[in-house]
PDB file of C-alpha atoms and ligand atoms in Angstrom:
ATOM      1  CA  MET A 386     -73.950  41.291  25.884  1.00 75.00           C
ATOM      2  CA  ARG A 387     -75.134  37.996  27.375  1.00 91.00           C
ATOM      3  CA  LYS A 388     -72.703  36.338  29.780  1.00 89.00           C
ATOM      4  CA  LYS A 389     -71.915  32.653  29.419  1.00 96.00           C
ATOM      5  CA  ILE A 390     -73.180  30.659  32.393  1.00 98.00           C
ATOM      6  CA  VAL A 391     -72.054  27.234  33.540  1.00 98.00           C
ATOM      7  CA  ALA A 392     -74.181  25.822  36.358  1.00 98.00           C
ATOM      8  CA  GLY A 393     -73.541  22.518  38.103  1.00 98.00           C
ATOM      9  CA  ASN A 394     -76.584  20.665  39.386  1.00 98.00           C
ATOM     10  CA  TRP A 395     -75.299  18.345  42.078  1.00 98.00           C
ATOM     11  CA  LYS A 396     -78.700  16.680  42.558  1.00 98.00           C
ATOM     12  CA  MET A 397     -78.777  14.352  45.636  1.00 98.00           C
ATOM     13  CA  ASN A 398     -74.998  14.031  45.797  1.00 98.00           C
ATOM     14  CA  ASN A 399     -72.221  15.329  48.063  1.00 98.00           C
ATOM     15  CA  ASP A 400     -72.426  15.281  51.841  1.00 98.00           C
ATOM     16  CA  GLN A 401     -70.589  17.783  54.043  1.00 98.00           C
ATOM     17  CA  ARG A 402     -67.101  16.330  53.500  1.00 98.00           C
ATOM     18  CA  GLU A 403     -67.586  15.860  49.762  1.00 98.00           C
ATOM     19  CA  THR A 404     -68.970  19.384  49.426  1.00 98.00           C
ATOM     20  CA  ALA A 405     -65.920  20.823  51.180  1.00 98.00           C
ATOM     21  CA  GLU A 406     -63.561  18.819  48.952  1.00 98.00           C
ATOM     22  CA  LEU A 407     -65.291  19.694  45.698  1.00 98.00           C
ATOM     23  CA  ILE A 408     -65.565  23.404  46.518  1.00 98.00           C
ATOM     24  CA  ALA A 409     -61.896  23.491  47.543  1.00 98.00           C
ATOM     25  CA  ALA A 410     -61.011  22.112  44.099  1.00 98.00           C
ATOM     26  CA  LEU A 411     -63.398  24.451  42.261  1.00 98.00           C
ATOM     27  CA  LYS A 412     -61.971  27.514  43.990  1.00 97.00           C
ATOM     28  CA  SER A 413     -58.696  27.148  42.108  1.00 95.00           C
ATOM     29  CA  ILE A 414     -60.376  27.262  38.677  1.00 96.00           C
ATOM     30  CA  ARG A 415     -59.672  30.440  36.718  1.00 95.00           C
ATOM     31  CA  PHE A 416     -62.405  31.545  34.347  1.00 95.00           C
ATOM     32  CA  SER A 417     -63.236  34.516  32.164  1.00 94.00           C
ATOM     33  CA  THR A 418     -64.961  37.561  33.641  1.00 94.00           C
ATOM     34  CA  LYS A 419     -67.501  37.045  30.830  1.00 94.00           C
ATOM     35  CA  THR A 420     -68.560  33.757  32.441  1.00 97.00           C
ATOM     36  CA  ARG A 421     -70.698  33.088  35.517  1.00 98.00           C
ATOM     37  CA  VAL A 422     -70.206  29.806  37.358  1.00 98.00           C
ATOM     38  CA  MET A 423     -72.847  28.398  39.685  1.00 98.00           C
ATOM     39  CA  ILE A 424     -73.162  25.280  41.814  1.00 98.00           C
ATOM     40  CA  ALA A 425     -76.381  23.793  43.170  1.00 98.00           C
ATOM     41  CA  PRO A 426     -75.744  21.576  46.204  1.00 98.00           C
ATOM     42  CA  ALA A 427     -78.538  19.817  48.109  1.00 98.00           C
ATOM     43  CA  PHE A 428     -80.501  21.899  50.638  1.00 98.00           C
ATOM     44  CA  THR A 429     -78.479  20.546  53.579  1.00 98.00           C
ATOM     45  CA  GLN A 430     -75.213  21.800  52.092  1.00 98.00           C
ATOM     46  CA  LEU A 431     -76.343  25.225  50.881  1.00 98.00           C
ATOM     47  CA  GLN A 432     -75.279  27.172  53.946  1.00 98.00           C
ATOM     48  CA  GLN A 433     -71.906  25.408  53.963  1.00 98.00           C
ATOM     49  CA  ALA A 434     -71.457  26.162  50.250  1.00 98.00           C
ATOM     50  CA  VAL A 435     -72.324  29.828  50.751  1.00 98.00           C
ATOM     51  CA  ALA A 436     -69.710  30.085  53.524  1.00 98.00           C
ATOM     52  CA  LEU A 437     -67.037  28.209  51.567  1.00 98.00           C
ATOM     53  CA  THR A 438     -67.493  30.282  48.391  1.00 98.00           C
ATOM     54  CA  GLU A 439     -67.554  33.657  50.110  1.00 97.00           C
ATOM     55  CA  GLY A 440     -65.204  36.092  48.384  1.00 97.00           C
ATOM     56  CA  THR A 441     -65.021  33.951  45.218  1.00 97.00           C
ATOM     57  CA  ARG A 442     -66.907  34.266  41.918  1.00 97.00           C
ATOM     58  CA  LEU A 443     -68.657  30.931  42.490  1.00 98.00           C
ATOM     59  CA  GLU A 444     -72.411  31.428  42.949  1.00 98.00           C
ATOM     60  CA  VAL A 445     -74.577  29.032  44.935  1.00 98.00           C
ATOM     61  CA  LEU A 446     -78.117  28.189  43.900  1.00 98.00           C
ATOM     62  CA  ALA A 447     -80.864  25.940  45.220  1.00 98.00           C
ATOM     63  CA  GLN A 448     -82.239  22.993  43.265  1.00 98.00           C
ATOM     64  CA  ASN A 449     -85.868  23.662  44.146  1.00 98.00           C
ATOM     65  CA  MET A 450     -88.202  25.578  46.481  1.00 98.00           C
ATOM     66  CA  ASN A 451     -91.857  25.585  47.441  1.00 98.00           C
ATOM     67  CA  ALA A 452     -94.374  27.999  45.925  1.00 98.00           C
ATOM     68  CA  ALA A 453     -95.654  28.976  49.386  1.00 98.00           C
ATOM     69  CA  THR A 454     -93.698  31.308  51.622  1.00 97.00           C
ATOM     70  CA  ASN A 455     -94.456  29.426  54.852  1.00 97.00           C
ATOM     71  CA  GLY A 456     -96.967  27.067  56.415  1.00 97.00           C
ATOM     72  CA  ALA A 457     -97.897  23.416  56.828  1.00 98.00           C
ATOM     73  CA  PHE A 458     -95.804  21.864  54.047  1.00 98.00           C
ATOM     74  CA  THR A 459     -93.806  19.163  55.790  1.00 98.00           C
ATOM     75  CA  GLY A 460     -90.387  18.632  54.281  1.00 97.00           C
ATOM     76  CA  GLU A 461     -90.468  21.718  52.096  1.00 98.00           C
ATOM     77  CA  ILE A 462     -88.206  24.791  51.858  1.00 98.00           C
ATOM     78  CA  SER A 463     -89.390  28.326  51.089  1.00 98.00           C
ATOM     79  CA  ALA A 464     -87.911  31.272  49.220  1.00 98.00           C
ATOM     80  CA  PRO A 465     -87.560  33.375  52.421  1.00 98.00           C
ATOM     81  CA  MET A 466     -85.676  30.489  54.051  1.00 98.00           C
ATOM     82  CA  LEU A 467     -83.283  30.388  51.110  1.00 98.00           C
ATOM     83  CA  ASN A 468     -82.899  34.176  51.169  1.00 98.00           C
ATOM     84  CA  SER A 469     -82.113  34.037  54.886  1.00 98.00           C
ATOM     85  CA  ILE A 470     -78.974  31.953  54.212  1.00 98.00           C
ATOM     86  CA  GLY A 471     -77.813  34.103  51.311  1.00 97.00           C
ATOM     87  CA  ILE A 472     -79.344  32.163  48.396  1.00 98.00           C
ATOM     88  CA  GLN A 473     -80.726  34.367  45.610  1.00 98.00           C
ATOM     89  CA  ASN A 474     -80.916  31.836  42.752  1.00 98.00           C
ATOM     90  CA  VAL A 475     -82.977  28.692  42.264  1.00 98.00           C
ATOM     91  CA  ILE A 476     -83.421  25.986  39.629  1.00 98.00           C
ATOM     92  CA  LEU A 477     -87.096  25.399  38.824  1.00 98.00           C
ATOM     93  CA  GLY A 478     -88.745  22.877  36.530  1.00 98.00           C
ATOM     94  CA  HIS A 479     -85.975  20.305  36.326  1.00 98.00           C
ATOM     95  CA  SER A 480     -87.280  17.266  34.433  1.00 97.00           C
ATOM     96  CA  GLU A 481     -86.591  14.993  37.405  1.00 97.00           C
ATOM     97  CA  ARG A 482     -88.901  17.133  39.520  1.00 97.00           C
ATOM     98  CA  ARG A 483     -91.519  17.173  36.773  1.00 97.00           C
ATOM     99  CA  ALA A 484     -91.280  13.372  36.433  1.00 96.00           C
ATOM    100  CA  TYR A 485     -90.913  12.193  40.058  1.00 97.00           C
ATOM    101  CA  TYR A 486     -92.628  14.971  42.039  1.00 97.00           C
ATOM    102  CA  ASN A 487     -95.497  15.828  39.695  1.00 96.00           C
ATOM    103  CA  GLU A 488     -94.400  19.369  38.957  1.00 98.00           C
ATOM    104  CA  THR A 489     -96.598  20.823  36.239  1.00 98.00           C
ATOM    105  CA  ASP A 490     -96.635  23.943  34.090  1.00 97.00           C
ATOM    106  CA  ASP A 491     -99.175  25.426  36.534  1.00 98.00           C
ATOM    107  CA  SER A 492     -97.287  24.591  39.720  1.00 98.00           C
ATOM    108  CA  LEU A 493     -94.092  25.906  38.132  1.00 98.00           C
ATOM    109  CA  LYS A 494     -95.815  29.151  37.235  1.00 98.00           C
ATOM    110  CA  SER A 495     -96.594  29.633  40.947  1.00 98.00           C
ATOM    111  CA  LYS A 496     -93.042  28.795  41.960  1.00 98.00           C
ATOM    112  CA  VAL A 497     -91.633  31.254  39.424  1.00 98.00           C
ATOM    113  CA  ASP A 498     -93.924  33.992  40.749  1.00 98.00           C
ATOM    114  CA  THR A 499     -92.878  33.319  44.339  1.00 98.00           C
ATOM    115  CA  ALA A 500     -89.192  33.254  43.465  1.00 98.00           C
ATOM    116  CA  LEU A 501     -89.417  36.571  41.616  1.00 98.00           C
ATOM    117  CA  LEU A 502     -91.429  38.110  44.436  1.00 98.00           C
ATOM    118  CA  HIS A 503     -88.451  37.321  46.657  1.00 98.00           C
ATOM    119  CA  ASP A 504     -85.938  38.811  44.190  1.00 97.00           C
ATOM    120  CA  MET A 505     -84.544  35.454  43.249  1.00 98.00           C
ATOM    121  CA  GLU A 506     -83.002  34.629  39.905  1.00 98.00           C
ATOM    122  CA  VAL A 507     -84.591  31.537  38.350  1.00 98.00           C
ATOM    123  CA  VAL A 508     -82.872  28.952  36.169  1.00 98.00           C
ATOM    124  CA  PHE A 509     -85.972  27.584  34.451  1.00 98.00           C
ATOM    125  CA  CYS A 510     -85.632  24.124  32.883  1.00 98.00           C
ATOM    126  CA  PHE A 511     -87.744  22.892  30.017  1.00 98.00           C
ATOM    127  CA  GLY A 512     -87.431  20.268  27.301  1.00 98.00           C
ATOM    128  CA  GLU A 513     -89.165  17.429  25.546  1.00 97.00           C
ATOM    129  CA  GLU A 514     -89.194  13.703  26.255  1.00 95.00           C
ATOM    130  CA  LEU A 515     -87.889  11.155  23.759  1.00 93.00           C
ATOM    131  CA  ASN A 516     -91.321  10.102  22.488  1.00 94.00           C
ATOM    132  CA  GLU A 517     -92.204  13.765  21.944  1.00 95.00           C
ATOM    133  CA  ARG A 518     -89.116  14.312  19.818  1.00 94.00           C
ATOM    134  CA  LYS A 519     -89.772  11.094  17.909  1.00 92.00           C
ATOM    135  CA  SER A 520     -93.316  12.334  17.217  1.00 94.00           C
ATOM    136  CA  ALA A 521     -91.846  15.657  16.067  1.00 95.00           C
ATOM    137  CA  ILE A 522     -93.879  17.650  18.609  1.00 96.00           C
ATOM    138  CA  HIS A 523     -90.806  18.928  20.487  1.00 97.00           C
ATOM    139  CA  PHE A 524     -91.299  22.525  19.359  1.00 98.00           C
ATOM    140  CA  ASP A 525     -94.921  22.452  20.578  1.00 98.00           C
ATOM    141  CA  VAL A 526     -93.913  20.957  23.929  1.00 98.00           C
ATOM    142  CA  VAL A 527     -91.252  23.575  24.542  1.00 98.00           C
ATOM    143  CA  LYS A 528     -93.637  26.343  23.506  1.00 98.00           C
ATOM    144  CA  ARG A 529     -96.310  25.104  25.899  1.00 98.00           C
ATOM    145  CA  GLN A 530     -93.874  24.782  28.823  1.00 98.00           C
ATOM    146  CA  LEU A 531     -92.596  28.330  28.373  1.00 98.00           C
ATOM    147  CA  GLU A 532     -95.933  29.955  27.598  1.00 98.00           C
ATOM    148  CA  LYS A 533     -97.700  28.410  30.589  1.00 98.00           C
ATOM    149  CA  ALA A 534     -95.026  29.028  33.198  1.00 98.00           C
ATOM    150  CA  LEU A 535     -93.366  32.245  32.018  1.00 98.00           C
ATOM    151  CA  PHE A 536     -95.269  34.207  29.404  1.00 98.00           C
ATOM    152  CA  HIS A 537     -97.488  35.954  31.973  1.00 98.00           C
ATOM    153  CA  LEU A 538     -94.369  37.766  33.265  1.00 98.00           C
ATOM    154  CA  ASP A 539     -93.805  41.387  32.373  1.00 98.00           C
ATOM    155  CA  SER A 540     -90.634  42.400  30.508  1.00 97.00           C
ATOM    156  CA  GLY A 541     -88.911  43.676  33.644  1.00 97.00           C
ATOM    157  CA  GLN A 542     -89.332  40.340  35.423  1.00 98.00           C
ATOM    158  CA  TRP A 543     -87.405  38.557  32.674  1.00 98.00           C
ATOM    159  CA  SER A 544     -84.172  40.122  33.911  1.00 97.00           C
ATOM    160  CA  ASN A 545     -84.269  37.446  36.643  1.00 98.00           C
ATOM    161  CA  ILE A 546     -84.928  34.523  34.296  1.00 98.00           C
ATOM    162  CA  ILE A 547     -82.263  32.204  32.859  1.00 98.00           C
ATOM    163  CA  LEU A 548     -83.555  29.428  30.601  1.00 98.00           C
ATOM    164  CA  ALA A 549     -82.126  25.918  30.424  1.00 98.00           C
ATOM    165  CA  TYR A 550     -83.146  23.717  27.510  1.00 98.00           C
ATOM    166  CA  GLU A 551     -82.781  20.147  28.744  1.00 97.00           C
ATOM    167  CA  PRO A 552     -84.114  17.492  26.388  1.00 96.00           C
ATOM    168  CA  VAL A 553     -85.171  14.747  28.807  1.00 95.00           C
ATOM    169  CA  TRP A 554     -83.731  12.028  26.556  1.00 93.00           C
ATOM    170  CA  ALA A 555     -80.262  13.550  26.989  1.00 92.00           C
ATOM    171  CA  ILE A 556     -80.223  13.900  30.772  1.00 91.00           C
ATOM    172  CA  GLY A 557     -77.932  11.433  32.486  1.00 84.00           C
ATOM    173  CA  THR A 558     -78.114   9.129  29.470  1.00 86.00           C
ATOM    174  CA  GLY A 559     -74.799   9.912  27.817  1.00 83.00           C
ATOM    175  CA  GLU A 560     -76.781  10.863  24.725  1.00 85.00           C
ATOM    176  CA  THR A 561     -76.333  14.541  23.881  1.00 88.00           C
ATOM    177  CA  ALA A 562     -78.280  16.746  21.531  1.00 90.00           C
ATOM    178  CA  THR A 563     -76.053  17.628  18.595  1.00 95.00           C
ATOM    179  CA  PRO A 564     -74.882  21.240  18.500  1.00 96.00           C
ATOM    180  CA  ASP A 565     -77.334  21.775  15.615  1.00 97.00           C
ATOM    181  CA  GLN A 566     -80.243  20.294  17.551  1.00 96.00           C
ATOM    182  CA  ALA A 567     -79.466  22.525  20.540  1.00 97.00           C
ATOM    183  CA  GLN A 568     -79.070  25.613  18.362  1.00 98.00           C
ATOM    184  CA  GLU A 569     -82.350  24.880  16.558  1.00 98.00           C
ATOM    185  CA  ILE A 570     -84.384  24.864  19.779  1.00 98.00           C
ATOM    186  CA  HIS A 571     -82.509  27.771  21.348  1.00 98.00           C
ATOM    187  CA  ALA A 572     -83.114  29.929  18.258  1.00 98.00           C
ATOM    188  CA  TYR A 573     -86.768  28.869  18.238  1.00 98.00           C
ATOM    189  CA  VAL A 574     -87.128  29.871  21.894  1.00 98.00           C
ATOM    190  CA  ARG A 575     -85.462  33.214  21.299  1.00 98.00           C
ATOM    191  CA  ASP A 576     -87.851  33.881  18.397  1.00 98.00           C
ATOM    192  CA  LEU A 577     -90.787  32.895  20.590  1.00 98.00           C
ATOM    193  CA  ILE A 578     -89.760  35.407  23.243  1.00 98.00           C
ATOM    194  CA  ALA A 579     -89.177  38.076  20.591  1.00 98.00           C
ATOM    195  CA  SER A 580     -92.661  37.567  19.174  1.00 97.00           C
ATOM    196  CA  LYS A 581     -94.337  37.721  22.591  1.00 97.00           C
ATOM    197  CA  TYR A 582     -92.145  40.548  23.941  1.00 97.00           C
ATOM    198  CA  GLU A 583     -89.455  42.192  21.824  1.00 95.00           C
ATOM    199  CA  SER A 584     -86.152  41.265  20.175  1.00 97.00           C
ATOM    200  CA  SER A 585     -84.023  43.239  22.600  1.00 97.00           C
ATOM    201  CA  LEU A 586     -85.501  41.260  25.492  1.00 97.00           C
ATOM    202  CA  ALA A 587     -85.108  37.952  23.635  1.00 97.00           C
ATOM    203  CA  ASN A 588     -81.474  38.786  22.909  1.00 97.00           C
ATOM    204  CA  SER A 589     -80.764  39.549  26.549  1.00 97.00           C
ATOM    205  CA  ILE A 590     -81.937  36.164  27.881  1.00 98.00           C
ATOM    206  CA  SER A 591     -79.311  33.514  28.589  1.00 98.00           C
ATOM    207  CA  ILE A 592     -80.391  30.121  27.264  1.00 98.00           C
ATOM    208  CA  LEU A 593     -78.313  27.238  28.620  1.00 98.00           C
ATOM    209  CA  TYR A 594     -78.179  23.725  27.223  1.00 97.00           C
ATOM    210  CA  GLY A 595     -78.291  20.719  29.555  1.00 97.00           C
ATOM    211  CA  GLY A 596     -78.052  17.001  28.852  1.00 95.00           C
ATOM    212  CA  SER A 597     -74.870  14.922  29.090  1.00 93.00           C
ATOM    213  CA  VAL A 598     -72.509  17.862  28.551  1.00 96.00           C
ATOM    214  CA  LYS A 599     -68.949  16.574  29.015  1.00 96.00           C
ATOM    215  CA  PRO A 600     -65.478  18.050  28.446  1.00 97.00           C
ATOM    216  CA  ALA A 601     -65.411  16.397  25.010  1.00 96.00           C
ATOM    217  CA  ASN A 602     -68.618  17.971  23.669  1.00 96.00           C
ATOM    218  CA  ALA A 603     -68.942  21.240  25.634  1.00 97.00           C
ATOM    219  CA  ALA A 604     -67.028  23.518  23.268  1.00 97.00           C
ATOM    220  CA  ALA A 605     -68.982  22.449  20.177  1.00 97.00           C
ATOM    221  CA  ILE A 606     -72.332  22.996  21.922  1.00 97.00           C
ATOM    222  CA  PHE A 607     -71.340  26.260  23.630  1.00 97.00           C
ATOM    223  CA  SER A 608     -70.050  27.719  20.355  1.00 97.00           C
ATOM    224  CA  GLN A 609     -73.545  27.830  18.876  1.00 98.00           C
ATOM    225  CA  ASN A 610     -74.937  31.348  18.464  1.00 97.00           C
ATOM    226  CA  ASP A 611     -77.894  30.923  20.770  1.00 98.00           C
ATOM    227  CA  VAL A 612     -76.310  28.636  23.367  1.00 98.00           C
ATOM    228  CA  ASP A 613     -75.124  30.679  26.338  1.00 98.00           C
ATOM    229  CA  GLY A 614     -73.537  27.935  28.403  1.00 98.00           C
ATOM    230  CA  GLY A 615     -74.781  24.823  30.146  1.00 98.00           C
ATOM    231  CA  LEU A 616     -76.566  23.218  33.050  1.00 98.00           C
ATOM    232  CA  ILE A 617     -74.352  20.302  33.981  1.00 98.00           C
ATOM    233  CA  GLY A 618     -75.301  17.222  36.005  1.00 97.00           C
ATOM    234  CA  GLY A 619     -72.905  14.276  36.247  1.00 96.00           C
ATOM    235  CA  ALA A 620     -69.834  16.119  34.988  1.00 97.00           C
ATOM    236  CA  ALA A 621     -70.278  18.839  37.634  1.00 98.00           C
ATOM    237  CA  LEU A 622     -69.389  16.308  40.342  1.00 98.00           C
ATOM    238  CA  GLN A 623     -65.803  15.939  39.089  1.00 97.00           C
ATOM    239  CA  ALA A 624     -63.698  19.077  39.527  1.00 98.00           C
ATOM    240  CA  GLU A 625     -61.494  18.364  36.497  1.00 98.00           C
ATOM    241  CA  ASP A 626     -64.462  17.737  34.191  1.00 98.00           C
ATOM    242  CA  PHE A 627     -66.346  20.786  35.475  1.00 98.00           C
ATOM    243  CA  LYS A 628     -63.217  22.890  35.042  1.00 97.00           C
ATOM    244  CA  ALA A 629     -62.827  21.762  31.419  1.00 98.00           C
ATOM    245  CA  ILE A 630     -66.493  22.546  30.746  1.00 98.00           C
ATOM    246  CA  ILE A 631     -66.227  25.985  32.384  1.00 98.00           C
ATOM    247  CA  GLN A 632     -63.167  26.759  30.313  1.00 96.00           C
ATOM    248  CA  SER A 633     -65.035  25.731  27.133  1.00 96.00           C
ATOM    249  CA  ALA A 634     -67.668  28.411  27.741  1.00 95.00           C
TER     250      ALA A 634
HETATM  251  C1  PEP B 529     -79.199  17.806  34.564  1.00 80.77           C
HETATM  252  O1  PEP B 529     -79.663  16.977  35.336  1.00 80.77           O
HETATM  253  O2  PEP B 529     -79.576  18.986  34.610  1.00 80.77           O
HETATM  254  C2  PEP B 529     -78.206  17.346  33.599  1.00 80.77           C
HETATM  255  C3  PEP B 529     -77.962  18.097  32.570  1.00 80.77           C
HETATM  256  O3  PEP B 529     -77.617  16.125  33.860  1.00 80.77           O
HETATM  257  P1  PEP B 529     -76.442  15.414  33.009  1.00 80.77           P
HETATM  258  O4  PEP B 529     -75.442  16.476  32.660  1.00 80.77           O
HETATM  259  O5  PEP B 529     -75.906  14.370  33.916  1.00 80.77           O
HETATM  260  O6  PEP B 529     -77.098  14.854  31.778  1.00 80.77           O
END
């Protein structure tokens, strides 16, 4: 049985004081044992977040990492560095990183391989841009993103992969995919995995939806058969909103 997952991507928000305040508020949230809740603070706050969430069911994940394990990559952070402070999960392929930092299907494939080599769980983001949906090539785009970055993995490696469908036109825009639009892509992705691997594997993969999820729309989206929770941006910065979203899962 797939667990529901609600992951908050804090992006470049929350300094030390704000991190402490938000985590203090999140710690009082009660949620089902069938749900996993994750938060992704900026690199500088990861160690603090790990310490503050110790003994709770809140999981801390990184927003990014480098494909190399060490070396002359000024300003970068490696998987072993993350492991050394207790981080075992990482978001890869977020559309902001694809758009502003030139991350490509090929570079993401390398990052995925490195993360898995270091026993990390990957929340892999994919999704089409607005012009791609308008041109009705969104299924092709999603297929390409998954095939190029993930379909070289063997079945066993998929146990450390969580997918997050994030249509770029819905991220931070206030425009959300309808529950039907989310379900349509999630079901398509599950079928794609089943045809490349097998149905039991496809059915075991959590596929999250991300893109302007708010307390008012979370339940309708999360109730879709193939939607296993959400990757939340803006609403994850407000404890009350994040709580309502978690409790909708
Ligand atoms: C995101 O950036 O992953 C995201 C889903 O953002 P928002 O919820 O703000 O659209």
